Tab-separated table of C-alpha atoms in Angstrom:
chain	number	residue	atom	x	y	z
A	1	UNK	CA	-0.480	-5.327	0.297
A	2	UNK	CA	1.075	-2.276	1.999
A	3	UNK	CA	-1.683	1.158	1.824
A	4	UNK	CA	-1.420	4.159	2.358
A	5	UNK	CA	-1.622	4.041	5.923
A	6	UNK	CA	1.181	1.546	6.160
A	7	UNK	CA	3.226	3.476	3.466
A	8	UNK	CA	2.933	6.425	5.340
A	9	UNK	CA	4.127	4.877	8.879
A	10	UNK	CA	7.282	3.185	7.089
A	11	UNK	CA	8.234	6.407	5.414
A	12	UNK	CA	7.966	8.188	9.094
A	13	UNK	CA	10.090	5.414	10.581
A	14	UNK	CA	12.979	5.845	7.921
A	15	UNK	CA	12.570	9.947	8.193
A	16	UNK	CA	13.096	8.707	12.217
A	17	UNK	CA	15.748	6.034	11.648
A	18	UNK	CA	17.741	7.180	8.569
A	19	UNK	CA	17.281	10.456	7.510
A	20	UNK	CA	20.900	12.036	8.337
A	21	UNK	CA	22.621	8.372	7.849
A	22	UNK	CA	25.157	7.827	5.255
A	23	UNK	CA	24.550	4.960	2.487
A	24	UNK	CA	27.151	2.105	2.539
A	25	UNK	CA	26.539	-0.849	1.024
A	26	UNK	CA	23.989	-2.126	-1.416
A	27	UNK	CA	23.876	-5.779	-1.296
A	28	UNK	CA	21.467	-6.797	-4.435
A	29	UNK	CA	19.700	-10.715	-3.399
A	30	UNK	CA	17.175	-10.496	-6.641
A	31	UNK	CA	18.262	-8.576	-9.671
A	32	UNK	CA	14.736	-8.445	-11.271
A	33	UNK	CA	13.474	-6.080	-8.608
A	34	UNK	CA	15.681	-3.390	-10.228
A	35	UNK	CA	13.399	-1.474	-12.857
A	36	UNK	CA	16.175	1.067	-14.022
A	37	UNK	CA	19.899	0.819	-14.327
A	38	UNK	CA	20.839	4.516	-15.435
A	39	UNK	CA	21.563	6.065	-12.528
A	40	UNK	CA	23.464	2.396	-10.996
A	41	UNK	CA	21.928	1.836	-7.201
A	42	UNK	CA	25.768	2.033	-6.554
A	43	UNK	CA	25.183	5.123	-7.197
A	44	UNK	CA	23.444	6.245	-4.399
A	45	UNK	CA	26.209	4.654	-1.720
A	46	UNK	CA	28.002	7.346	0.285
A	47	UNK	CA	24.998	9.905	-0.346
A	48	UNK	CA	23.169	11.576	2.754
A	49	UNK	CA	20.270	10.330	3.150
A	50	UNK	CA	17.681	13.313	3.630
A	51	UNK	CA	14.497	12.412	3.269
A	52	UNK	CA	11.581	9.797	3.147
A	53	UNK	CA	8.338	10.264	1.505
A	54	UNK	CA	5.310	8.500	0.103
A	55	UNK	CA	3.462	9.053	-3.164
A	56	UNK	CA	0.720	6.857	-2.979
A	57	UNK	CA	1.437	3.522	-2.629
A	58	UNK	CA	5.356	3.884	-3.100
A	59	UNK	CA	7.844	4.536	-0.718
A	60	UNK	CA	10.725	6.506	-1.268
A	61	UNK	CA	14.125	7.629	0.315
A	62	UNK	CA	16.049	10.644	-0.854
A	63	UNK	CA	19.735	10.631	-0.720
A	64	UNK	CA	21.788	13.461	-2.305
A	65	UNK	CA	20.536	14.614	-5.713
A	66	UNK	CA	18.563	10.544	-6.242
A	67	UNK	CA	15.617	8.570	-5.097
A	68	UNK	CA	15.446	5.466	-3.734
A	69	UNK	CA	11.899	4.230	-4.792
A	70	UNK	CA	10.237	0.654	-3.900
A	71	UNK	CA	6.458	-0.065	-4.363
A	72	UNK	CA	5.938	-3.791	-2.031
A	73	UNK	CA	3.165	-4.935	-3.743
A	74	UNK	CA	1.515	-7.653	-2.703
A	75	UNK	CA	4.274	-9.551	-0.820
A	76	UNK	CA	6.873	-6.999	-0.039
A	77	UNK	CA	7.791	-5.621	3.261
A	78	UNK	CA	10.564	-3.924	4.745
A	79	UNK	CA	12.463	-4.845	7.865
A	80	UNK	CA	15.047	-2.657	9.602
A	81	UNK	CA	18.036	-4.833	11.119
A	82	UNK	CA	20.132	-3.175	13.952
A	83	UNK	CA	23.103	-5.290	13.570
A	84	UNK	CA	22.760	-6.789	9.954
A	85	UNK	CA	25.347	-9.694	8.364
A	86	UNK	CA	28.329	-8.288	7.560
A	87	UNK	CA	28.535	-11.352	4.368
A	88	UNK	CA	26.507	-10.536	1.357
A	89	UNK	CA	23.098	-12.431	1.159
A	90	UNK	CA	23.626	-14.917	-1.504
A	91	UNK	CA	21.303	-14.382	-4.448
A	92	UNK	CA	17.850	-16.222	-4.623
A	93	UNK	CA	18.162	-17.362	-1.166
A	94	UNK	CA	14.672	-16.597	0.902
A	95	UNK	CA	12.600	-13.576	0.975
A	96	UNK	CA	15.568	-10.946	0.955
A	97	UNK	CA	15.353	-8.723	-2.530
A	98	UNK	CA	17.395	-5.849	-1.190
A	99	UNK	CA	19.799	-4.676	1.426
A	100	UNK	CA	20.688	-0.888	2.364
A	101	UNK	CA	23.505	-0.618	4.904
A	102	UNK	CA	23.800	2.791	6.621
A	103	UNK	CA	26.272	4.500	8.630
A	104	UNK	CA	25.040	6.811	11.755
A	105	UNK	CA	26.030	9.947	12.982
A	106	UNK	CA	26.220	7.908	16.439
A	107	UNK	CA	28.163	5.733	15.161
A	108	UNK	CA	25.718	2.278	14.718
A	109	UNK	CA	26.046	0.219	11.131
A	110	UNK	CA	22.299	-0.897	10.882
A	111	UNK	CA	20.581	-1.719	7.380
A	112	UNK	CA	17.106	-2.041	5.584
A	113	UNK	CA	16.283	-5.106	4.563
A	114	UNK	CA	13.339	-4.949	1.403
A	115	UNK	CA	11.940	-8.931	1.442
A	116	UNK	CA	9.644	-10.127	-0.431
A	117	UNK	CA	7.225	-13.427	0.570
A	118	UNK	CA	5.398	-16.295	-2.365
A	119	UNK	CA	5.861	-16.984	-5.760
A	120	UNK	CA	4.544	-14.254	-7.625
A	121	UNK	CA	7.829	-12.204	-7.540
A	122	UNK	CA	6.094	-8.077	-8.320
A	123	UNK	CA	8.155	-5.755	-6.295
A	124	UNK	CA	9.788	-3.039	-7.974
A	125	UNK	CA	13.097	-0.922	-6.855
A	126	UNK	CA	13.719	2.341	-8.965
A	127	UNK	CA	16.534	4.548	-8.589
A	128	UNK	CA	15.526	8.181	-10.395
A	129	UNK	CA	16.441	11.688	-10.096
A	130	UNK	CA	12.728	12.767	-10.165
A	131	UNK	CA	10.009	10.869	-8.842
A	132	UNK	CA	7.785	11.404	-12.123
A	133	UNK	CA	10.195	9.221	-14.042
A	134	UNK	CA	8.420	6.370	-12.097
A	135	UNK	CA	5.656	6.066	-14.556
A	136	UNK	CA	3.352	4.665	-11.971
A	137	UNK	CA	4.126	7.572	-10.157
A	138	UNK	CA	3.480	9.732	-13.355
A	139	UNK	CA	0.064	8.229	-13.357
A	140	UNK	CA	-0.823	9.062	-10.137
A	141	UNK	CA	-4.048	10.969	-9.037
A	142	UNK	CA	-4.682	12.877	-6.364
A	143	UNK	CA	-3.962	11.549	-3.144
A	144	UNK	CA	-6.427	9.856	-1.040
A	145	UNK	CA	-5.460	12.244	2.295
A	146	UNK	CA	-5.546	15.423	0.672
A	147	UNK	CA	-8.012	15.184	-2.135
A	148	UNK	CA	-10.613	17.952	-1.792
A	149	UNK	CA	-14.423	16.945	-1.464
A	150	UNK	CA	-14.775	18.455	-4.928
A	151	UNK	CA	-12.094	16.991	-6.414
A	152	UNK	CA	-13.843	13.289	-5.432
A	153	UNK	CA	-17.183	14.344	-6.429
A	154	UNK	CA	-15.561	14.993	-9.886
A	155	UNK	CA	-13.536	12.145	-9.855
A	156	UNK	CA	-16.869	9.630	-9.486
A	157	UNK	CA	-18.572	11.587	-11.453
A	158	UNK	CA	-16.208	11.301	-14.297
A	159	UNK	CA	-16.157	7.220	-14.224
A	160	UNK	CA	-18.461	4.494	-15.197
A	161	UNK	CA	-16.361	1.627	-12.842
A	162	UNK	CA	-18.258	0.838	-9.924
A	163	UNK	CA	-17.497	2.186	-6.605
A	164	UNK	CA	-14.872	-0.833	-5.506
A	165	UNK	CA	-12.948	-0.043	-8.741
A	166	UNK	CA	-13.053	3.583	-8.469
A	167	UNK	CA	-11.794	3.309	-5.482
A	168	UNK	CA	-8.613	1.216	-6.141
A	169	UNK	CA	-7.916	2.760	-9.475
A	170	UNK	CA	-4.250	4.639	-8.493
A	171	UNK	CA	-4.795	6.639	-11.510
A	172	UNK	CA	-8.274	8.058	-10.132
A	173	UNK	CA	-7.311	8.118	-6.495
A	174	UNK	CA	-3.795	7.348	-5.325
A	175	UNK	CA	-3.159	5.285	-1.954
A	176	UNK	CA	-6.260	3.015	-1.344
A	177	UNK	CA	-5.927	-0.926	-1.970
A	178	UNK	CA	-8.318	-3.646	-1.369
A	179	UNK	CA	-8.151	-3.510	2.177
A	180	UNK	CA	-9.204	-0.033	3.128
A	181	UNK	CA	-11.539	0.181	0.038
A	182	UNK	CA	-13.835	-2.564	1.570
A	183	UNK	CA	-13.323	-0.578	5.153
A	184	UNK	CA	-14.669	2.811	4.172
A	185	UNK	CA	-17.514	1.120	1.872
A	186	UNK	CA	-18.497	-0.498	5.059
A	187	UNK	CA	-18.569	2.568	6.798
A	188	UNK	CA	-20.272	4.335	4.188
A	189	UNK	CA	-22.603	1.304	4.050
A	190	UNK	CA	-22.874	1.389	0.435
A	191	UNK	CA	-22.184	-1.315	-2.233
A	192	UNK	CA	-19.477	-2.027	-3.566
A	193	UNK	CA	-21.054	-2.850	-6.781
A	194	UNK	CA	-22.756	0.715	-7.031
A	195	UNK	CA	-22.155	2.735	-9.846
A	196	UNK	CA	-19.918	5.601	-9.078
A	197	UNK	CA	-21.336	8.018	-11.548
A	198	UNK	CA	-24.812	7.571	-10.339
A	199	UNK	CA	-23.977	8.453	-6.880
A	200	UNK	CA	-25.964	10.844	-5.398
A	201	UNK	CA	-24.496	14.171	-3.497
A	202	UNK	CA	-25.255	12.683	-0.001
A	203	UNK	CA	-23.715	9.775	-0.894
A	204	UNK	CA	-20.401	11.163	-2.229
A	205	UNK	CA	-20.284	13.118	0.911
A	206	UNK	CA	-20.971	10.025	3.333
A	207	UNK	CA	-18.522	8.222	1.021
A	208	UNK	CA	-15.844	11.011	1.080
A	209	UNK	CA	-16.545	11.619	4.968
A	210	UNK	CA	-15.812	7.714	5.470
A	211	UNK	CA	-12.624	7.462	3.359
A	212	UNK	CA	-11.504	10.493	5.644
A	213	UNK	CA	-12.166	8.852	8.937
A	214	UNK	CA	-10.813	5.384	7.920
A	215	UNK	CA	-7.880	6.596	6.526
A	216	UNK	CA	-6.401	8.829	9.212
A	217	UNK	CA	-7.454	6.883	11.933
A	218	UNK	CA	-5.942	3.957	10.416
A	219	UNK	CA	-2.311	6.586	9.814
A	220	UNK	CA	-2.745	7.362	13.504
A	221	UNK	CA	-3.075	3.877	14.543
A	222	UNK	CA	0.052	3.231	12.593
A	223	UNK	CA	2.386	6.226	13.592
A	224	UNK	CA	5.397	5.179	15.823
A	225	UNK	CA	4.811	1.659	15.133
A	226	UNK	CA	7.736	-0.121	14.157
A	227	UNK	CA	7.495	-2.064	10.298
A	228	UNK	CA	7.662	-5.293	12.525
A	229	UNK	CA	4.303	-4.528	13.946
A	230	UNK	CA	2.553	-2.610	11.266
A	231	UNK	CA	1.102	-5.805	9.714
A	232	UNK	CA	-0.326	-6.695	13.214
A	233	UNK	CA	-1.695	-3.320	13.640
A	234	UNK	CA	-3.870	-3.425	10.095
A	235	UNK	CA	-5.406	-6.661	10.752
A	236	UNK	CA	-6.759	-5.927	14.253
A	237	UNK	CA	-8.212	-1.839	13.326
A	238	UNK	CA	-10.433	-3.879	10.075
A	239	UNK	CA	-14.587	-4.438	10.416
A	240	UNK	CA	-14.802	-6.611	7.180
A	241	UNK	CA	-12.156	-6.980	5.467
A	242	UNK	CA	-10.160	-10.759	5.566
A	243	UNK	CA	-13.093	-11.507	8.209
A	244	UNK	CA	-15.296	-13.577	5.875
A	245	UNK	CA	-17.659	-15.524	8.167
A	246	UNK	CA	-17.718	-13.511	11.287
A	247	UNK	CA	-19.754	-11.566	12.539
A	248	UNK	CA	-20.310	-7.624	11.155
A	249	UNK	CA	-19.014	-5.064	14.234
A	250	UNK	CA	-22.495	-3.168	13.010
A	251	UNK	CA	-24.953	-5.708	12.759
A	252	UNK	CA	-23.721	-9.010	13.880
A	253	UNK	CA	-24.600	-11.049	10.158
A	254	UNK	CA	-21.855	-12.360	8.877
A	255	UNK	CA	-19.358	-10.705	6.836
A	256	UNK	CA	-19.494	-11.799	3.240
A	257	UNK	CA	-17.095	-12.349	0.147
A	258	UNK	CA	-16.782	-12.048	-3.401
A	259	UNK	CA	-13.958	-13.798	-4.578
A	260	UNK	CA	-11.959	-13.538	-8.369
A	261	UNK	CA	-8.926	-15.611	-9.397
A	262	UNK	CA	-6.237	-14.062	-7.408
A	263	UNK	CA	-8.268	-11.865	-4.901
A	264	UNK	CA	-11.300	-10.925	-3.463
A	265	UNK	CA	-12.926	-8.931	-0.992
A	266	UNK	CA	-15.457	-8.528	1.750
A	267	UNK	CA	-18.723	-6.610	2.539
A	268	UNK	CA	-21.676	-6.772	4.836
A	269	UNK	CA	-24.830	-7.615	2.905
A	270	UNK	CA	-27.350	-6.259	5.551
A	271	UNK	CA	-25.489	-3.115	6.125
A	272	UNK	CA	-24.270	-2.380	2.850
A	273	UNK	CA	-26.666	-4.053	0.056
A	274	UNK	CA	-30.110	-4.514	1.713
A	275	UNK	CA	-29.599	-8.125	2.475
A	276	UNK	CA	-28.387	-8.647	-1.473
A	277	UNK	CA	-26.059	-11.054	-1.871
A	278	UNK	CA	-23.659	-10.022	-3.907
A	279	UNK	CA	-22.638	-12.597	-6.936
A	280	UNK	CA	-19.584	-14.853	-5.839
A	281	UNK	CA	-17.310	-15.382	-9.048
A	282	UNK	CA	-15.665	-18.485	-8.354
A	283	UNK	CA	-19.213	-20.178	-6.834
A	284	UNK	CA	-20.771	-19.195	-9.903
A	285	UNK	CA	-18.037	-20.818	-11.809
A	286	UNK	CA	-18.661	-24.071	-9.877
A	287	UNK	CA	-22.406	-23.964	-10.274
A	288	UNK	CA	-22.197	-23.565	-13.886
C-alpha cells in the first residue's frame, strides 16, 4: 500500500507534470471506484489543473473550484502515459479503474492512468469541492511529518492500542501504513506489542525521533522518482519489513513475522523484544 512517503512523491510528480494542464477526457474502466456523483467527474473536464496535494494517505489534484481525490489502497497505483490510447478502455478489462487525459501548454496529450492490481477491488475516487467532505479525510489526525513532539506524546498517551496500532490508526496519526510502522519500530527498537500509554518519556522521544528520520529519509529517497519506480525505491530503503527470514541490517538474526488473515508484519526479536518471540496468529491457529 502507497504511504506517506510514496503519496507525497506522486503528488510532487503531478504538481511537476500537470499542474497548469487542461482536463480532457475522463474515460471511467470501473464505476465502483467512484464514491460521489454530485459534482459528476465530467465535471472537472476543461478545468485548470492547479494543484496536487496529499492529506495523509490520499492523493489529490485540484482543478478549478473541485478536487480530484483517490486513496490506492492496497492495490492501487498510478501510472502516467505520454502518449495514451486515443479508444476508451473498455470496462472491466485489466487493472485500469481510471483515465485522466490532459492537454499541455506545450502542446503534448498525455494522461493518468489510476490501476488497480487482485481481487479485492478497495480504491476509492472522490470528486468534492472541499477536501473535508472526504470523511476519511474528516477523520484525519495530525500528520505524521509535521506533528509536534508534544502532540505525539499526547497522542500515545491518550490510547490503550499497542504501539503497532497506534501507529497505523489514520485517525491518531495520519500517513503511516504497515510498512513504515514496522521500519521506525525497528529503529526505535521497541515492540511492537508495547503498550503505547505506558511508554516512558525517553521512549516517546526515541520513538518520535525514529518516525522523523524514517519518514523523511524515505520522502527524500522518493523525490524526483518517477511513479514507475517508486515501488522499487520502497522495497530496497526497508530493514524488516517484507524481509521475513533474512538477516536483521542491526544484528544479523533473522527478521521475524507475525502474521493475521489478510496481513502481517515484521520485527527483529533480538533488537526489538529481548529475544521474545512474538506470538504468530496463524501458527497458533495450526497448533491448536
Amino acid at each position: 500500500m502507497p504511504e506517506l512517503p510514496e503519496v507525497e512523491a506522486l503528488a510532487g510528480f503531478l504538481r511537476e507534470h500537470a499542474v497548469g494542464a487542461v482536463i480532457g477526457r475522463i474515460d471511467i474502466a470501473a464505476l465502483s471506484v467512484l464514491k460521489t456523483f454530485d459534482p459528476p467527474i465530467t465535471e472537472l473536464q476543461g478545468k485548470d489543473v492547479t494543484d496536487a496535494a496529499r492529506f495523509g494517505k490520499h492523493l489529490a489534484l485540484r482543478a478549478g473550484d473541485l478536487w480530484l481525490i483517490t486513496h490506492l489502497s492496497r492495490g492501487g497505483w498510478l501510472r502516467w502515459v505520454d502518449n495514451p490510447s486515443a479508444a476508451p478502455p473498455k470496462p472491466g478489462k485489466g487493472p485500469l479503474a481510471l483515465r485522466i487525459h490532459f492537454f499541455t501548454p506545450e502542446g503534448a496529450t498525455p494522461a493518468v492512468d489510476v490501476t488497480e492490481a487482485g481481487t479485492k477491488k478497495r480504491l476509492a475516487v472522490w470528486v468534492v469541492r472541499d477536501p473535508a467532505q472526504v470523511a476519511s479525510i474528516a477523520r484525519l489526525g495530525p500528520d505524521a511529518l509535521t506533528v509536534t513532539e508534544l502532540e505525539f506524546a499526547e497522542i500515545l498517551g491518550g490510547t490503550t492500542a499497542r504501539l503497532k496500532t497506534s501507529l497505523v490508526d489514520q485517525s491518531l496519526l495520519a500517513g503511516i501504513g504497515n510498512a513504515y510502522s514496522d521500519e521506525i519500530l525497528h529503529v526505535a527498537k521497541l515492540s511492537p506489542f508495547a503498550s503505547s500509554s505506558k511508554l516512558e518519556p525517553d521512549a516517546v522521544a526515541t520513538l518520535y525521533a525514529a518516525m522523523r528520520s524514517v519518514l523523511s529519509d524515505a520522502v527524500s529517497r522518493s523525490a524526483g522518482q518517477d511513479a514507475a519506480r517508486l515501488k522499487g525505491e520502497k522495497r530496497s530503503g526497508m530493514r524488516v519489513h517484507a524481509r521475513t527470514g533474512l538477516p536483521c541490517p542491526v544484528c544479523g538474526d533473522p527478521v521475524r513475522e507475525v502474521a493475521y488473515v489478510d496481513r502481517s508484519f515484521q520485527y527483529c526479536a533480538t533488537c526489538q523484544t529481548a529475544g521474545k518471540i512474538l506470538a504468530d496468529r496463524r501458527m497458533s491457529r495450526l497448533l491448536k
